[in-house]
Amino acid sequence: MKKILMSVVTLIALSVVFMGCATNRDTVSTVNQTSTEVESGLQEKDSTKPNSIIYCSEDWENLDKQNDLINEVLSTRQDGALQYEPHGVYRLYDESFKTYTFEAPNDFYQVVMMNNDETFPFIIHNTGNHGVSFQSVVYKEGKFVGLTSNYVLFEVADGTVKAVSIKEKEDCQIGEYQFDVLDFNELSSEEQESAIYPNGWYFANF
């Protein structure tokens, strides 16, 4: 009788072990299948919008989250593009702005006219509500026309072009305009040759 009971207990134990293994295998299979589907979906999305990275529900006060986005975005920038330093992560919601685009390899950048004002360009990599910003400049005396390696270009009333530095002055005094302003003709030939101009524009919805 004891031998029969022991045999029954052993059979039950073995069946539980096998069922547990089968369940685990099914779970792993489901996870792998899900991961494959997600990866496949990302690849399909990447093929249609290669630079589209949208983070919808992250805590953007977290510097690690910001740095993750910055690093991921910068990894897609081509060597031939203007090499601006990131200025942080922008946050834009429920707005529509006139936005200029550029030819490759500088299609990495877009320039948003904040408040739809041509005197207030904002250089970004457009990834939706949150993305990497490179600089915003307000220059009331002119209208945005282009970019160089180190300057934002504005056409003023007399038709000449002013170059406003992308980097802020290090020794800027209170009440002083925080960017250097030069005539385009005063820039080095190398700086002038780096100039890029929009190839079009659209209204970007954030």
Coordinates of C-alpha atoms in Angstrom, one line a residue:
M1 CA 0.0 0.0 0.0
K2 CA 2.8 2.4 0.9
K3 CA 4.5 1.6 -2.4
I4 CA 1.3 2.5 -4.3
L5 CA 0.9 5.7 -2.4
M6 CA 4.6 6.7 -3.0
S7 CA 4.1 5.9 -6.7
V8 CA 1.0 8.2 -6.9
V9 CA 2.8 11.0 -5.0
T10 CA 5.8 10.7 -7.4
L11 CA 3.5 10.8 -10.5
I12 CA 1.7 13.9 -9.1
A13 CA 5.0 15.6 -8.4
L14 CA 6.4 14.9 -11.8
S15 CA 3.2 16.1 -13.5
V16 CA 3.4 19.4 -11.6
V17 CA 7.1 19.8 -12.6
F18 CA 6.3 19.2 -16.3
M19 CA 3.3 21.4 -16.2
G20 CA 5.3 24.2 -14.6
C21 CA 8.0 23.9 -17.3
A22 CA 5.4 23.9 -20.0
T23 CA 3.9 27.1 -18.5
N24 CA 7.3 28.7 -18.3
R25 CA 8.0 27.8 -21.9
D26 CA 4.7 29.2 -23.0
T27 CA 5.4 32.4 -21.1
V28 CA 8.9 32.8 -22.6
S29 CA 7.5 32.1 -26.0
T30 CA 4.8 34.8 -25.5
V31 CA 7.4 37.3 -24.3
N32 CA 9.7 36.5 -27.2
Q33 CA 6.8 36.8 -29.7
T34 CA 5.7 40.1 -28.2
S35 CA 9.3 41.4 -28.2
T36 CA 9.6 40.4 -31.9
E37 CA 6.4 42.1 -32.8
V38 CA 7.4 45.3 -30.9
E39 CA 10.8 45.3 -32.6
S40 CA 9.3 44.6 -36.0
G41 CA 6.8 47.5 -35.4
L42 CA 9.7 49.8 -34.5
Q43 CA 11.7 48.8 -37.6
E44 CA 8.7 49.4 -39.8
K45 CA 8.1 52.8 -38.1
D46 CA 11.8 53.6 -38.4
S47 CA 11.8 52.8 -42.1
T48 CA 9.0 55.4 -42.7
K49 CA 10.2 58.0 -40.2
P50 CA 13.8 57.3 -39.4
N51 CA 14.3 60.1 -36.9
S52 CA 11.0 59.9 -35.1
I53 CA 11.4 59.1 -31.4
I54 CA 8.4 60.1 -29.3
Y55 CA 8.4 59.8 -25.5
C56 CA 4.8 60.5 -24.3
S57 CA 4.7 59.8 -20.6
E58 CA 8.2 60.2 -19.2
D59 CA 9.1 62.4 -16.3
W60 CA 11.1 65.1 -18.2
E61 CA 12.4 66.7 -15.0
N62 CA 14.6 63.6 -14.8
L63 CA 18.0 64.4 -16.2
D64 CA 18.7 60.8 -17.0
K65 CA 15.6 60.7 -19.2
Q66 CA 16.7 63.9 -20.9
N67 CA 20.2 62.6 -21.5
D68 CA 18.9 59.3 -22.9
L69 CA 16.8 61.2 -25.5
I70 CA 19.7 63.6 -26.3
N71 CA 22.1 60.7 -26.8
E72 CA 19.6 58.7 -28.9
V73 CA 18.9 61.7 -31.1
L74 CA 22.5 62.7 -31.6
S75 CA 23.4 59.1 -32.6
T76 CA 21.2 59.7 -35.8
R77 CA 23.0 63.0 -36.8
Q78 CA 25.2 62.6 -39.8
D79 CA 28.8 63.8 -39.8
G80 CA 28.1 66.2 -42.6
A81 CA 25.4 68.1 -40.7
L82 CA 26.1 71.2 -38.7
Q83 CA 27.5 70.1 -35.4
Y84 CA 25.5 72.2 -32.9
E85 CA 25.8 71.4 -29.2
P86 CA 22.5 70.2 -27.6
H87 CA 20.8 72.9 -25.4
G88 CA 18.5 70.6 -23.5
V89 CA 15.1 69.0 -24.1
Y90 CA 12.2 71.1 -25.4
R91 CA 8.6 70.7 -24.3
L92 CA 5.9 71.8 -26.7
Y93 CA 2.2 70.9 -26.4
D94 CA -1.0 71.5 -28.4
E95 CA 0.6 74.1 -30.6
S96 CA 1.1 74.6 -34.3
F97 CA 4.1 76.6 -35.5
K98 CA 5.6 77.5 -38.9
T99 CA 8.6 75.3 -39.2
Y100 CA 11.5 75.4 -41.7
T101 CA 13.2 72.3 -43.1
F102 CA 16.5 71.7 -44.8
E103 CA 18.2 69.4 -47.3
A104 CA 20.1 66.4 -46.1
P105 CA 22.3 66.0 -44.1
N106 CA 20.9 69.0 -42.3
D107 CA 17.4 67.6 -42.5
F108 CA 18.3 66.5 -38.9
Y109 CA 17.4 70.0 -37.9
Q110 CA 14.2 72.0 -38.1
V111 CA 13.7 75.7 -37.1
V112 CA 10.4 76.5 -35.4
M113 CA 9.1 80.1 -35.6
M114 CA 8.0 80.5 -32.0
N115 CA 4.7 82.4 -31.8
N116 CA 4.8 82.2 -35.6
D117 CA 7.2 85.1 -35.4
E118 CA 10.0 85.2 -38.0
T119 CA 12.2 87.1 -35.4
F120 CA 12.1 84.2 -32.9
P121 CA 13.7 81.0 -34.4
F122 CA 14.1 77.9 -32.3
I123 CA 16.5 75.2 -33.6
I124 CA 15.3 71.7 -32.8
H125 CA 15.4 68.0 -33.8
N126 CA 11.6 67.4 -34.1
T127 CA 10.6 64.3 -32.2
G128 CA 7.1 65.5 -31.2
N129 CA 6.1 67.0 -27.9
H130 CA 9.6 66.4 -26.5
G131 CA 12.8 66.6 -28.4
V132 CA 16.3 68.0 -28.4
S133 CA 16.7 71.8 -28.6
F134 CA 19.9 73.4 -29.9
Q135 CA 19.1 77.1 -29.3
S136 CA 16.5 79.8 -29.5
V137 CA 17.3 83.4 -30.6
V138 CA 15.2 86.5 -30.6
Y139 CA 16.4 89.2 -33.0
K140 CA 13.7 91.8 -33.5
E141 CA 15.5 93.7 -36.2
G142 CA 15.3 91.0 -38.8
K143 CA 13.6 87.9 -40.2
F144 CA 15.1 84.4 -40.1
V145 CA 16.7 83.3 -43.4
G146 CA 19.2 80.6 -42.6
L147 CA 22.0 79.0 -40.4
T148 CA 25.7 78.7 -40.4
S149 CA 28.0 76.6 -38.2
N150 CA 27.9 79.2 -35.5
Y151 CA 25.3 81.8 -36.4
V152 CA 21.6 82.3 -37.1
L153 CA 21.0 84.5 -40.2
F154 CA 18.5 87.3 -40.3
E155 CA 17.5 89.6 -43.2
V156 CA 17.0 93.2 -42.0
A157 CA 14.9 96.0 -43.6
D158 CA 17.7 97.2 -45.9
G159 CA 18.1 93.7 -47.4
T160 CA 21.4 93.0 -45.8
V161 CA 21.9 89.9 -43.6
K162 CA 23.0 89.9 -40.0
A163 CA 24.6 86.9 -38.3
V164 CA 23.6 86.3 -34.7
S165 CA 25.8 84.0 -32.7
I166 CA 24.2 80.7 -31.6
K167 CA 26.4 80.6 -28.4
E168 CA 25.6 83.2 -25.8
K169 CA 28.1 85.7 -24.7
E170 CA 30.2 84.5 -21.8
D171 CA 30.5 88.0 -20.2
C172 CA 27.0 89.3 -21.0
Q173 CA 26.0 92.2 -18.7
I174 CA 22.5 92.7 -17.3
G175 CA 20.3 94.4 -19.9
E176 CA 22.8 93.6 -22.7
Y177 CA 21.8 91.6 -25.8
Q178 CA 23.1 88.1 -25.0
F179 CA 24.3 87.2 -28.5
D180 CA 27.0 88.7 -30.8
V181 CA 25.7 90.3 -33.9
L182 CA 27.9 90.7 -37.1
D183 CA 27.3 91.5 -40.7
F184 CA 27.3 88.3 -42.8
N185 CA 30.2 89.8 -44.9
E186 CA 32.3 90.0 -41.7
L187 CA 32.2 86.3 -41.2
S188 CA 35.1 84.2 -42.3
S189 CA 34.9 82.6 -45.7
E190 CA 34.7 79.2 -44.1
E191 CA 31.7 80.3 -41.9
Q192 CA 30.0 81.9 -44.9
E193 CA 30.4 78.7 -46.9
S194 CA 28.8 76.6 -44.1
A195 CA 25.5 78.6 -44.6
I196 CA 22.4 76.5 -45.2
Y197 CA 19.0 77.9 -46.2
P198 CA 15.5 76.3 -45.8
N199 CA 14.2 74.1 -48.6
G200 CA 10.6 74.6 -47.5
W201 CA 8.3 75.0 -44.5
Y202 CA 5.2 73.5 -43.0
F203 CA 3.0 73.9 -39.9
A204 CA 4.3 71.5 -37.3
N205 CA 1.8 70.3 -34.7
F206 CA 3.2 69.5 -31.3

